[in-house]
Coordinates of C-alpha atoms and ligand atoms in Angstrom, one line a residue:
M1 CA 0.0 0.0 0.0
S2 CA 1.2 3.5 -0.7
V3 CA 1.9 5.9 2.1
D4 CA -1.1 8.0 1.2
R5 CA -3.4 5.0 1.2
I6 CA -2.1 3.8 4.6
L7 CA -2.7 7.3 6.1
E8 CA -6.2 7.5 4.6
S9 CA -7.1 4.1 6.0
K10 CA -6.6 5.2 9.6
L11 CA -6.8 9.0 9.8
G12 CA -10.1 10.7 9.8
P13 CA -10.6 13.7 7.4
G14 CA -9.6 16.2 10.1
S15 CA -6.4 14.5 11.1
L16 CA -5.5 13.8 7.5
R17 CA -5.9 17.4 6.6
K18 CA -3.7 18.5 9.5
L19 CA -1.0 16.1 8.5
L20 CA -1.0 16.7 4.8
A21 CA -0.9 20.5 5.4
L22 CA 2.6 20.0 6.5
N23 CA 3.7 18.7 3.1
N24 CA 6.4 16.6 4.8
T25 CA 7.2 13.3 3.0
P26 CA 9.6 11.8 5.6
L27 CA 7.0 12.6 8.3
N28 CA 4.2 10.9 6.4
E29 CA 6.5 7.9 5.9
I30 CA 7.4 7.4 9.5
I31 CA 3.7 7.7 10.5
A32 CA 2.6 5.2 7.8
D33 CA 5.4 2.9 8.9
A34 CA 4.2 3.1 12.5
I35 CA 0.6 2.4 11.4
I36 CA 1.7 -0.8 9.6
K37 CA 3.8 -2.0 12.5
F38 CA 1.6 -1.0 15.5
Q39 CA -1.8 -1.5 13.8
P40 CA -3.8 1.1 15.7
D41 CA -7.6 1.2 15.2
S42 CA -7.4 4.9 14.4
V43 CA -5.0 7.9 14.4
F44 CA -5.5 11.3 15.9
V45 CA -3.2 14.2 14.8
S46 CA -2.9 17.1 17.2
T47 CA -1.5 20.4 16.0
G48 CA -1.5 21.8 19.5
S49 CA -4.5 24.0 18.8
P50 CA -6.7 24.7 21.8
E51 CA -9.3 22.3 20.4
D52 CA -6.8 19.5 20.0
L53 CA -5.3 20.1 23.4
D54 CA -8.8 19.9 24.9
R55 CA -9.4 16.6 23.1
V56 CA -6.2 15.1 24.5
R57 CA -7.2 16.1 28.0
E58 CA -10.7 14.7 27.6
Q59 CA -9.5 11.4 26.1
A60 CA -7.0 10.9 29.0
I61 CA -10.0 10.9 31.3
K62 CA -12.3 9.0 29.0
R63 CA -9.8 6.2 28.5
G64 CA -9.1 6.0 32.3
E65 CA -5.5 7.1 32.2
E66 CA -6.4 10.1 34.3
K67 CA -9.1 10.9 36.8
R68 CA -10.5 14.3 37.7
L69 CA -9.9 15.5 41.2
V70 CA -12.0 18.1 43.1
L71 CA -10.1 21.2 42.1
P72 CA -10.8 22.3 38.6
G73 CA -8.0 21.3 36.2
H74 CA -6.5 18.7 38.6
T75 CA -6.2 15.1 37.5
I76 CA -4.4 12.1 38.8
H77 CA -2.6 9.4 36.9
Y78 CA -1.1 6.1 38.1
D79 CA 1.9 4.2 36.8
G80 CA 2.2 0.5 37.6
Y81 CA 3.7 -0.5 41.0
E82 CA 6.9 -1.6 39.2
D83 CA 6.9 1.3 36.8
Q84 CA 7.6 4.2 39.2
G85 CA 10.9 5.6 37.8
R86 CA 13.3 5.6 34.9
D87 CA 14.6 2.2 34.0
P88 CA 18.3 2.6 33.1
V89 CA 18.8 -1.2 32.7
N90 CA 16.4 -1.4 29.9
T91 CA 17.2 2.0 28.4
K92 CA 19.8 1.2 25.7
F93 CA 21.5 2.9 22.8
L94 CA 21.3 1.2 19.5
A95 CA 24.8 1.3 18.1
S96 CA 26.1 -0.3 14.9
G97 CA 28.9 -2.7 15.9
G98 CA 27.4 -3.1 19.3
T99 CA 30.0 -1.8 21.7
S100 CA 31.3 1.1 19.7
L101 CA 30.1 3.5 22.4
G102 CA 32.2 1.9 25.1
P103 CA 31.2 -0.3 28.0
A104 CA 30.1 2.6 30.2
L105 CA 27.1 3.3 27.9
N106 CA 24.4 0.8 28.0
S107 CA 24.1 -0.2 24.4
V108 CA 23.0 -3.1 22.2
D109 CA 23.8 -3.9 18.6
R110 CA 21.6 -1.7 16.5
Q111 CA 20.1 -4.5 14.3
E112 CA 19.6 -6.7 17.3
G113 CA 17.8 -3.9 19.1
L114 CA 15.6 -3.0 16.2
D115 CA 14.6 -6.6 15.8
E116 CA 13.7 -7.0 19.4
I117 CA 11.7 -3.8 19.4
D118 CA 9.9 -4.9 16.2
R119 CA 8.9 -8.1 17.8
I120 CA 7.7 -6.4 21.0
M121 CA 5.8 -3.6 19.2
N122 CA 4.3 -5.6 16.4
G123 CA 0.5 -4.9 16.5
I124 CA 0.8 -3.4 20.0
M125 CA -1.7 -0.7 19.3
R126 CA -4.5 -3.0 18.2
G127 CA -7.8 -1.7 19.7
K128 CA -6.2 1.6 20.5
E129 CA -5.9 5.1 19.0
M130 CA -2.5 6.4 17.9
I131 CA -1.9 10.0 18.8
V132 CA 0.5 12.0 16.7
S133 CA 1.8 15.3 18.1
F134 CA 4.5 17.8 17.5
Y135 CA 6.8 19.6 19.9
S136 CA 9.8 21.9 20.0
L137 CA 12.8 21.4 22.3
G138 CA 13.6 25.0 23.1
P139 CA 12.0 28.3 22.0
L140 CA 10.4 28.6 18.6
G141 CA 12.0 31.2 16.3
T142 CA 15.4 30.7 17.7
E143 CA 18.4 28.5 16.8
F144 CA 17.6 26.5 19.9
A145 CA 14.4 25.0 18.5
I146 CA 14.6 21.3 17.7
P147 CA 11.5 19.7 16.1
C148 CA 10.2 16.5 17.8
L149 CA 7.6 14.1 16.6
Q150 CA 5.7 12.1 19.3
I151 CA 3.7 9.0 18.4
T152 CA 2.1 7.3 21.3
D153 CA -1.1 5.4 22.3
S154 CA -1.2 7.0 25.7
Y155 CA -3.3 10.1 26.1
Y156 CA -1.6 10.7 29.5
V157 CA 1.8 10.9 27.7
A158 CA 0.4 13.3 25.1
H159 CA -1.2 15.4 27.8
S160 CA 2.0 15.5 29.9
E161 CA 3.9 16.5 26.8
D162 CA 1.4 19.2 25.9
I163 CA 2.0 20.7 29.4
L164 CA 5.7 20.3 29.3
Y165 CA 6.7 21.3 25.8
R166 CA 6.1 24.0 23.3
S167 CA 4.0 22.9 20.4
G168 CA 6.2 22.4 17.3
Y169 CA 3.6 21.7 14.6
G170 CA 4.7 24.6 12.4
L171 CA 8.4 23.5 12.5
F172 CA 7.4 20.4 10.4
K173 CA 6.2 22.3 7.4
N174 CA 8.0 21.4 4.2
Q175 CA 10.8 19.5 5.8
R176 CA 12.8 17.4 3.3
G177 CA 14.5 14.7 5.3
K178 CA 14.2 12.6 8.5
E179 CA 17.4 14.2 9.8
E180 CA 15.5 17.4 10.4
F181 CA 13.6 16.1 13.4
F182 CA 13.7 13.7 16.4
A183 CA 11.1 11.0 16.4
F184 CA 9.6 9.2 19.4
L185 CA 7.5 6.0 19.2
H186 CA 5.8 4.9 22.4
S187 CA 3.2 2.4 23.4
A188 CA 2.0 1.7 26.9
G189 CA 1.4 -1.9 25.7
A190 CA -1.2 -4.1 27.2
T191 CA -2.7 -2.6 30.3
E192 CA -4.3 -4.1 33.4
N193 CA -6.2 -1.9 35.8
G194 CA -5.1 1.0 33.6
V195 CA -1.4 0.4 34.0
S196 CA 1.2 -1.2 31.7
R197 CA 1.1 -5.0 32.3
D198 CA 4.1 -6.4 30.5
I199 CA 6.8 -4.7 32.6
D200 CA 9.3 -7.4 31.9
L201 CA 9.1 -6.3 28.2
R202 CA 9.7 -2.7 29.1
R203 CA 12.2 -1.2 26.6
M204 CA 13.5 2.2 25.9
F205 CA 15.8 2.0 22.8
I206 CA 17.6 5.0 21.4
D207 CA 18.6 4.8 17.8
L208 CA 21.4 7.3 17.5
E209 CA 21.9 6.8 13.8
N210 CA 18.4 7.9 12.9
N211 CA 17.4 10.1 15.9
V212 CA 14.5 7.8 16.7
V213 CA 13.5 6.5 20.2
Y214 CA 11.3 3.6 20.9
S215 CA 9.6 3.2 24.3
V216 CA 7.3 0.4 25.2
N217 CA 5.4 -1.3 28.0
T218 CA 5.8 1.6 30.4
Q219 CA 3.9 4.8 31.4
Y220 CA 6.2 6.5 33.8
A221 CA 6.9 9.9 32.2
G222 CA 10.7 9.7 32.5
N223 CA 10.5 6.6 30.2
T224 CA 7.7 7.8 28.0
V225 CA 7.5 11.6 27.7
A226 CA 10.2 11.3 25.1
A227 CA 10.9 15.0 24.7
K228 CA 12.4 14.8 28.2
K229 CA 15.2 12.4 29.0
L230 CA 15.1 10.4 25.8
A231 CA 15.4 13.5 23.7
H232 CA 18.1 14.8 26.0
R233 CA 20.2 11.8 25.1
L234 CA 19.8 12.5 21.4
A235 CA 20.5 16.2 22.0
I236 CA 23.7 15.5 23.9
R237 CA 25.0 13.9 20.8
K238 CA 23.8 16.6 18.4
A239 CA 25.3 19.2 20.7
A240 CA 28.7 17.6 20.7
E241 CA 28.6 17.5 16.9
E242 CA 27.6 21.2 16.7
D243 CA 29.6 22.6 19.6
W244 CA 26.9 23.5 22.1
L245 CA 25.8 21.8 25.3
S246 CA 22.7 19.9 26.2
E247 CA 22.6 19.9 30.0
H248 CA 20.5 18.6 32.9
F249 CA 20.3 22.2 34.0
F250 CA 17.7 24.2 35.8
V251 CA 17.8 27.9 34.9
S252 CA 17.0 30.5 37.4
A253 CA 16.7 34.3 37.4
V254 CA 18.1 36.1 40.5
P255 CA 17.1 39.8 40.7
S256 CA 19.7 42.0 42.4
Y257 CA 18.8 43.7 45.7
E258 CA 19.3 47.0 44.1
G259 CA 16.9 46.2 41.2
G260 CA 17.7 46.7 37.6
K261 CA 19.9 43.6 37.1
I262 CA 18.8 40.0 36.7
T263 CA 21.5 37.4 36.9
Y264 CA 20.7 34.1 35.2
I265 CA 22.3 31.0 36.6
A266 CA 22.0 27.4 35.6
G267 CA 22.6 24.3 37.7
A268 CA 22.8 20.5 37.6
F269 CA 22.1 18.2 40.5
P270 CA 21.2 14.5 40.4
S271 CA 17.6 13.6 41.1
W272 CA 16.3 14.3 44.6
C273 CA 19.0 16.8 45.4
G274 CA 16.8 19.9 45.5
K275 CA 17.0 21.0 41.9
T276 CA 13.4 22.0 41.3
S277 CA 13.2 23.8 44.6
T278 CA 16.4 25.6 43.9
S279 CA 15.1 26.7 40.5
M280 CA 12.1 28.2 42.2
L281 CA 13.9 30.1 45.0
F282 CA 13.9 33.3 43.1
N283 CA 12.4 33.4 39.6
I284 CA 12.2 30.2 37.6
V285 CA 13.1 29.9 33.9
G286 CA 13.2 26.1 33.9
D287 CA 13.8 23.3 36.3
D288 CA 15.3 20.4 34.4
L289 CA 16.9 20.7 31.0
A290 CA 18.6 23.5 29.2
H291 CA 20.5 24.0 25.9
V292 CA 23.5 26.3 26.1
R293 CA 25.1 28.1 23.2
K294 CA 27.8 30.7 22.6
K295 CA 27.4 33.8 20.5
D296 CA 29.7 36.8 20.2
G297 CA 31.8 35.8 23.2
K298 CA 28.7 35.3 25.5
V299 CA 26.9 32.2 26.7
Y300 CA 23.2 31.8 26.3
A301 CA 20.8 29.3 27.7
A302 CA 17.2 28.3 26.8
N303 CA 14.8 26.1 28.7
V304 CA 14.1 23.0 26.6
E305 CA 10.7 22.8 28.3
K306 CA 7.8 25.0 29.3
G307 CA 6.6 23.1 32.4
I308 CA 7.7 21.2 35.4
F309 CA 7.6 17.5 36.1
G310 CA 8.7 17.7 39.7
V311 CA 9.1 15.4 42.7
I312 CA 6.1 16.1 44.9
K313 CA 7.5 14.5 48.1
D314 CA 8.2 17.2 50.7
V315 CA 6.6 20.0 48.7
N316 CA 4.9 22.0 51.5
P317 CA 4.2 25.6 52.3
E318 CA 7.4 26.1 54.4
D319 CA 10.0 24.5 52.2
D320 CA 8.6 25.1 48.7
P321 CA 6.1 27.9 48.9
Y322 CA 5.9 28.6 45.2
C323 CA 5.6 25.0 44.2
H324 CA 3.1 24.2 46.9
E325 CA 0.9 27.1 45.8
L326 CA 0.7 25.5 42.3
L327 CA -0.7 22.3 43.7
V328 CA -3.4 23.7 45.9
R329 CA -5.0 26.2 43.6
P330 CA -7.3 25.4 40.6
G331 CA -5.4 25.0 37.3
E332 CA -4.1 22.3 35.1
V333 CA -2.0 19.8 37.2
I334 CA -1.4 16.1 36.6
F335 CA -0.6 14.4 39.9
S336 CA 1.0 11.0 39.6
N337 CA 1.4 8.2 42.1
V338 CA 0.0 10.0 45.2
L339 CA -2.8 9.1 47.4
E340 CA -6.3 10.1 46.4
A341 CA -9.2 10.2 48.8
D342 CA -12.5 11.8 48.2
G343 CA -11.1 13.5 45.0
R344 CA -8.2 15.1 46.8
P345 CA -4.5 14.4 46.5
Y346 CA -2.2 13.6 49.5
W347 CA 1.5 13.0 49.5
Q348 CA 4.5 12.5 51.8
G349 CA 5.8 15.6 53.4
M350 CA 2.9 17.9 52.3
G351 CA 2.9 19.8 55.6
K352 CA 0.3 20.1 58.3
V353 CA -2.5 18.1 56.7
D354 CA -4.3 15.1 58.2
I355 CA -3.6 12.3 55.8
P356 CA -6.7 10.1 55.4
S357 CA -6.2 6.6 56.7
E358 CA -7.5 5.1 53.4
G359 CA -7.7 5.8 49.8
Y360 CA -6.2 4.8 46.5
N361 CA -2.5 5.2 45.6
H362 CA 0.3 3.7 43.4
S363 CA -0.3 0.4 45.2
G364 CA -4.0 0.3 44.5
L365 CA -6.5 0.5 47.4
W366 CA -4.4 1.7 50.3
S367 CA -4.9 2.0 54.0
Q368 CA -2.5 3.1 56.7
G369 CA 0.0 0.3 57.5
K370 CA -0.4 -1.5 54.2
K371 CA 2.7 -3.6 53.4
D372 CA 4.2 -4.7 50.1
D373 CA 5.2 -8.3 49.2
N374 CA 8.4 -7.9 51.1
G375 CA 6.7 -6.7 54.3
K376 CA 7.7 -3.1 53.8
S377 CA 5.2 -0.4 54.6
I378 CA 3.8 1.4 51.6
P379 CA 3.9 5.1 52.1
V380 CA 1.1 7.5 51.3
S381 CA 2.7 8.3 47.9
H382 CA 5.7 6.9 46.1
D383 CA 9.0 8.5 46.8
N384 CA 9.2 9.4 43.1
A385 CA 5.6 10.6 42.9
R386 CA 5.4 13.7 40.8
F387 CA 3.4 16.7 39.6
C388 CA 3.2 18.0 36.1
V389 CA 2.4 21.6 35.6
A390 CA 2.9 24.4 33.0
L391 CA 5.2 27.3 33.9
E392 CA 2.9 29.9 32.4
G393 CA 0.8 31.3 35.2
V394 CA 3.4 30.3 37.9
E395 CA 3.8 33.4 40.0
N396 CA 7.6 33.5 39.8
Y397 CA 8.0 32.4 36.2
D398 CA 10.5 34.4 34.2
S399 CA 9.4 33.7 30.6
T400 CA 12.5 35.1 28.9
Q401 CA 13.1 32.6 26.2
V402 CA 16.9 32.9 25.8
V403 CA 18.9 34.2 28.7
E404 CA 22.6 35.2 29.1
L405 CA 24.2 32.8 31.5
E406 CA 26.5 34.2 34.1
G407 CA 26.8 31.4 36.5
I408 CA 26.7 27.6 36.7
V409 CA 26.0 25.6 39.9
Y410 CA 26.8 22.0 40.4
G411 CA 25.6 20.1 43.4
G412 CA 25.1 16.7 44.9
R413 CA 24.3 15.0 48.1
S414 CA 27.1 14.5 50.6
S415 CA 26.8 14.2 54.4
K416 CA 30.4 15.0 55.1
R417 CA 32.4 16.5 52.3
P418 CA 32.0 19.7 50.2
V419 CA 31.1 22.9 52.1
P420 CA 27.6 24.4 51.5
V421 CA 28.9 26.7 48.7
S422 CA 32.1 27.4 47.0
Q423 CA 33.3 29.0 43.8
S424 CA 35.8 27.5 41.4
Y425 CA 39.0 29.3 40.5
G426 CA 38.2 29.2 36.8
W427 CA 36.4 27.4 34.1
V428 CA 38.4 24.2 34.1
H429 CA 38.4 23.9 37.9
G430 CA 34.6 24.4 37.6
V431 CA 34.4 21.6 35.0
F432 CA 36.2 19.5 37.6
Y433 CA 33.5 20.5 40.1
G434 CA 30.9 19.2 37.7
A435 CA 32.9 16.1 36.8
S436 CA 33.1 15.1 40.5
I437 CA 29.4 15.6 41.5
E438 CA 28.9 13.1 44.2
S439 CA 25.6 11.6 45.2
E440 CA 24.9 9.4 48.2
P441 CA 21.8 7.2 47.9
T442 CA 19.0 9.1 49.7
A443 CA 18.8 6.3 52.3
A444 CA 22.4 7.0 53.3
T445 CA 22.6 8.2 56.9
V446 CA 25.4 9.4 59.1
G447 CA 28.6 9.6 57.1
G448 CA 27.1 7.4 54.3
S449 CA 29.6 4.7 53.3
S450 CA 32.0 5.7 50.6
A451 CA 31.4 2.5 48.8
K452 CA 27.9 3.7 48.0
V453 CA 29.0 7.1 46.6
I454 CA 28.0 7.6 43.0
I455 CA 30.0 10.0 40.8
N456 CA 27.7 11.6 38.4
P457 CA 29.4 13.9 35.9
M458 CA 27.3 17.1 35.5
A459 CA 24.4 15.0 36.9
N460 CA 24.2 13.7 33.4
T461 CA 25.7 10.1 33.7
E462 CA 22.5 8.4 32.7
F463 CA 22.0 10.5 29.6
V464 CA 25.4 10.9 28.1
S465 CA 25.2 9.4 24.7
I466 CA 28.8 9.9 23.6
P467 CA 31.9 8.6 25.4
I468 CA 32.2 10.3 28.7
G469 CA 35.7 11.5 27.9
K470 CA 34.5 13.3 24.8
Y471 CA 31.6 14.8 26.7
L472 CA 34.0 16.3 29.3
E473 CA 36.4 17.4 26.6
K474 CA 33.5 19.4 25.1
H475 CA 32.9 21.0 28.5
V476 CA 36.6 21.9 28.9
Q477 CA 36.8 23.4 25.5
F478 CA 33.5 25.3 25.6
A479 CA 35.1 28.3 27.3
T480 CA 38.4 28.5 25.5
E481 CA 37.6 31.5 23.4
L482 CA 35.3 33.2 26.0
K483 CA 36.7 36.3 27.7
E484 CA 34.4 35.9 30.7
P485 CA 33.0 32.4 30.9
P486 CA 30.2 31.9 33.4
R487 CA 31.5 31.5 37.0
I488 CA 31.1 28.0 38.3
F489 CA 30.0 27.1 41.9
Y490 CA 29.4 23.9 43.9
V491 CA 26.7 23.6 46.5
N492 CA 25.9 20.8 49.1
Y493 CA 22.7 21.1 51.0
F494 CA 23.1 17.8 52.8
L495 CA 25.9 18.1 55.4
R496 CA 25.2 16.4 58.7
D497 CA 26.7 16.5 62.1
E498 CA 28.1 13.6 64.1
A499 CA 24.6 12.7 65.3
G500 CA 23.3 12.6 61.8
E501 CA 21.4 15.8 61.9
F502 CA 21.4 18.1 58.9
L503 CA 23.6 21.2 59.5
N504 CA 21.4 23.4 57.4
T505 CA 17.7 24.0 57.0
K506 CA 16.0 23.6 53.7
M507 CA 15.7 27.3 53.2
D508 CA 19.4 28.0 53.7
K509 CA 19.9 27.3 50.0
K510 CA 18.4 30.7 49.3
V511 CA 21.4 32.3 51.0
W512 CA 23.9 30.2 49.0
I513 CA 22.2 31.2 45.7
R514 CA 22.0 34.8 46.8
W515 CA 25.7 34.7 47.7
I516 CA 26.4 33.3 44.2
E517 CA 24.5 36.2 42.6
R518 CA 26.4 38.7 44.7
R519 CA 29.7 37.1 43.9
I520 CA 29.0 37.1 40.1
N521 CA 28.2 40.8 40.3
G522 CA 31.3 41.6 42.4
E523 CA 29.2 42.7 45.4
V524 CA 30.9 40.4 47.9
G525 CA 34.4 39.2 48.5
A526 CA 35.4 35.7 49.3
Y527 CA 38.2 33.7 50.9
A528 CA 40.5 31.4 48.9
T529 CA 40.8 27.9 50.3
P530 CA 42.4 24.7 48.9
T531 CA 39.1 23.8 47.2
G532 CA 37.8 27.1 46.0
F533 CA 36.6 30.5 47.2
I534 CA 34.2 30.4 50.1
P535 CA 32.0 33.1 51.6
G536 CA 33.2 35.2 54.5
Y537 CA 31.2 34.9 57.8
E538 CA 30.1 38.5 57.9
D539 CA 28.7 38.4 54.4
L540 CA 26.7 35.3 55.2
A541 CA 25.4 36.6 58.5
E542 CA 24.0 39.6 56.6
L543 CA 22.5 37.5 53.9
F544 CA 20.9 35.1 56.4
K545 CA 19.3 38.1 58.0
R546 CA 18.2 39.7 54.7
E547 CA 16.9 36.6 53.0
L548 CA 15.5 34.5 55.8
G549 CA 15.3 37.0 58.7
A550 CA 17.5 34.5 60.6
S551 CA 20.6 34.9 62.7
Y552 CA 23.7 33.0 61.7
S553 CA 26.4 32.3 64.3
Q554 CA 30.1 32.0 63.9
D555 CA 29.8 28.5 65.3
Q556 CA 27.4 27.5 62.6
Y557 CA 29.6 29.0 60.0
E558 CA 32.6 27.1 61.3
L559 CA 30.8 23.8 61.5
Q560 CA 29.5 24.1 58.0
F561 CA 32.5 25.5 56.2
V562 CA 35.2 23.5 58.0
M563 CA 37.5 21.8 55.5
R564 CA 37.2 18.1 56.1
V565 CA 40.5 17.0 54.6
P566 CA 40.5 13.2 54.9
E567 CA 36.9 13.0 53.7
L568 CA 37.8 15.2 50.7
L569 CA 40.9 13.1 50.0
E570 CA 38.8 10.0 50.1
K571 CA 36.4 11.6 47.5
L572 CA 39.4 12.4 45.2
E573 CA 40.3 8.7 45.3
I574 CA 36.8 7.8 44.3
V575 CA 36.7 10.3 41.5
E576 CA 40.1 9.3 40.3
K577 CA 39.2 5.6 40.3
F578 CA 36.0 6.4 38.4
Y579 CA 37.9 8.2 35.6
Q580 CA 40.8 5.7 35.6
E581 CA 38.3 2.9 35.0
E582 CA 36.7 4.7 32.1
T583 CA 37.7 3.3 28.7
S584 CA 37.3 6.6 26.8
V585 CA 40.0 9.1 26.8
I586 CA 39.4 11.5 29.8
P587 CA 40.8 15.0 29.2
K588 CA 44.1 15.4 30.9
E589 CA 42.8 18.5 32.7
I590 CA 40.6 16.3 34.9
F591 CA 43.5 14.3 36.2
E592 CA 45.6 17.5 36.5
M593 CA 42.8 19.0 38.7
I594 CA 42.6 15.8 40.8
N595 CA 46.4 15.9 41.4
A596 CA 46.5 19.6 42.1
Q597 CA 43.5 19.4 44.5
R598 CA 45.1 16.5 46.3
G599 CA 48.4 18.3 46.7
L600 CA 46.7 21.4 48.1
L601 CA 44.7 19.4 50.6
L602 CA 47.7 17.4 51.8
K603 CA 49.7 20.6 52.2
A604 CA 47.0 22.3 54.1
Q605 CA 46.7 19.4 56.4
K606 CA 50.4 19.6 57.2
T607 CA 50.5 23.4 57.5
Y608 CA 47.5 23.6 59.8
G609 CA 48.2 20.4 61.6
N610 CA 44.6 19.4 61.5
N611 CA 42.3 17.0 59.7
H612 CA 39.4 19.4 59.9
I613 CA 40.5 22.9 59.3
S614 CA 38.4 25.9 60.5
P615 CA 37.5 28.3 57.6
F616 CA 38.9 31.1 59.7
K617 CA 42.3 29.7 59.3
F618 CA 42.2 30.5 55.6
E619 CA 42.0 34.3 56.0
N620 CA 45.4 34.8 54.3
Y621 CA 45.4 31.8 52.0
G622 CA 46.4 32.9 48.5
V623 CA 44.6 31.8 45.3
P624 CA 46.4 28.5 44.4
E625 CA 47.9 28.8 41.0
S626 CA 47.6 25.1 40.3
L627 CA 43.8 25.4 40.2
T628 CA 43.6 28.5 38.1
Q629 CA 45.3 26.9 35.1
P630 CA 44.9 26.8 32.2
F631 CA 41.9 29.2 32.2
Ligands
SPV1 C1 14.9 13.4 37.0 O1 14.7 12.3 37.7 O2 16.0 13.9 36.8 C2 13.7 14.0 36.4 C3 12.5 13.2 36.2 O3 13.8 15.1 36.0 S1 12.6 12.1 34.9 O4 11.5 12.5 33.9 O5 12.3 10.8 35.4 O6 13.8 12.2 34.2
MN2 MN1 15.9 15.6 35.7

């Protein structure tokens, strides 16, 4: 059958008209091919028009993928009990020659992968409707925009994507080749009680040669909303080829105290390290993914998305006032994997609210004390339960589409190592900050065992689709011709004392980010230490007062900013081992930084005769030359 005949056989006149108006042969071919393989009963094409968006919302309810809650616009969706997060084991790159990407990247021989996916997805949409929609990664009308085609049989996925991404229908007009767009093919597969049943056949396969991603037998958005992490993997590769960066960055706008200046900073933390709440402390541009480009000696960033798919756990009025507000007022929100009782959503850490003793959650009918098959108590909501909401209409949304980036913040979760905030001595030292992001599993308690520490370069490990050495090389080289590259910082919100208590409150991060803004603008000084510039006590005391109305004692400062030499040396070992074991060629600058950093720490330990060195000891410490090189 010809492509036209195939399309005519499944698309109604409205959908056909919308598709043919694009005059896009490669697009028509890919849709026709999906029809033949997946055999949907019908196909709906959404242009992102208000009517089409409405239909998607409606169908998500009608087909039982979402349920309306009491507040207008609020709906709830469930993923299967075993389908509550990204599945890195079954997320694979398809690479010709199998292992050409190196053992660190989870890959499978391309043909083998395509054959497997063909087998699994053959006829998988029988009895269902296929939805075709179009998105743009990044703002339309700018060089950031990348067209994305989504094909799915899940109205929940299409709905989430409509909330999270700019519509890209217009970008597909008159395209001449498949290489002009990313394509995502998803099916939830057979469902039971509304959730994907065949979890053992869950696959996310990324065809790097053709910029096509397949995702099947899963609903969790991190596996299915392809414009998110699946596209991010394709974008990292594209960026490396075209000399820009695709990063796991939030972007935030920090207005100066004096008014008149807004400083844009970006930052990467692994999941569950406070990224969304950091992005919302001042004004939010985006909370998860940004593309970064250079132009005329300056660095610009754009939010890939236009919404938030955030962790809901611990969103409460005290810790996350802006986020919380979004979840308790009318407006379009998809809650996932939280407790529903009498049409209202409840989640872990939501604040001073009486949680009903029964309801429905990610485990099905739930009552207080319910246990899973392993005898473990099932909480009110899953740890990775989420909310999905558009940024438009968020009180502190800064809708500037492309922003000049002046600072980058890396951060992780460490109970005993990096100080709460420090500034690198230069770009390469900052790349080293990013390359050594450390994350303890969230369950780690006092002094979490080093064996469990995960090194997560730029919080991007899971998504890097080129050899990690090449990825870091791109970072090192990015700033070579920039006169004033963005300043780079490191934050750690998770220091604990001997008794295992956190040394900081959740709101303290506002002070660190404010200090970063002041520092970028030359409004505060800093003290050099062996690991970077740190804030002075007086400056912080003033910022604590101004930002939080809180007092900040010298003792607190000393406890938080003490340099924990043996712990830091131990981390260097872990980082060094991580990169020594890498098979790709790691830029020499990374090893130079590790060695220089180690030398400075050992020297400081000797000079000050102490394992834990008070920050006050560094008042006259000079900027170490070994960390300022080469730029
Ligand atoms: C993250 O876990 O980093 C997320 C959510 O942003 S996911 O969509 O799962 O990637
Ligand atoms: Mn993320």
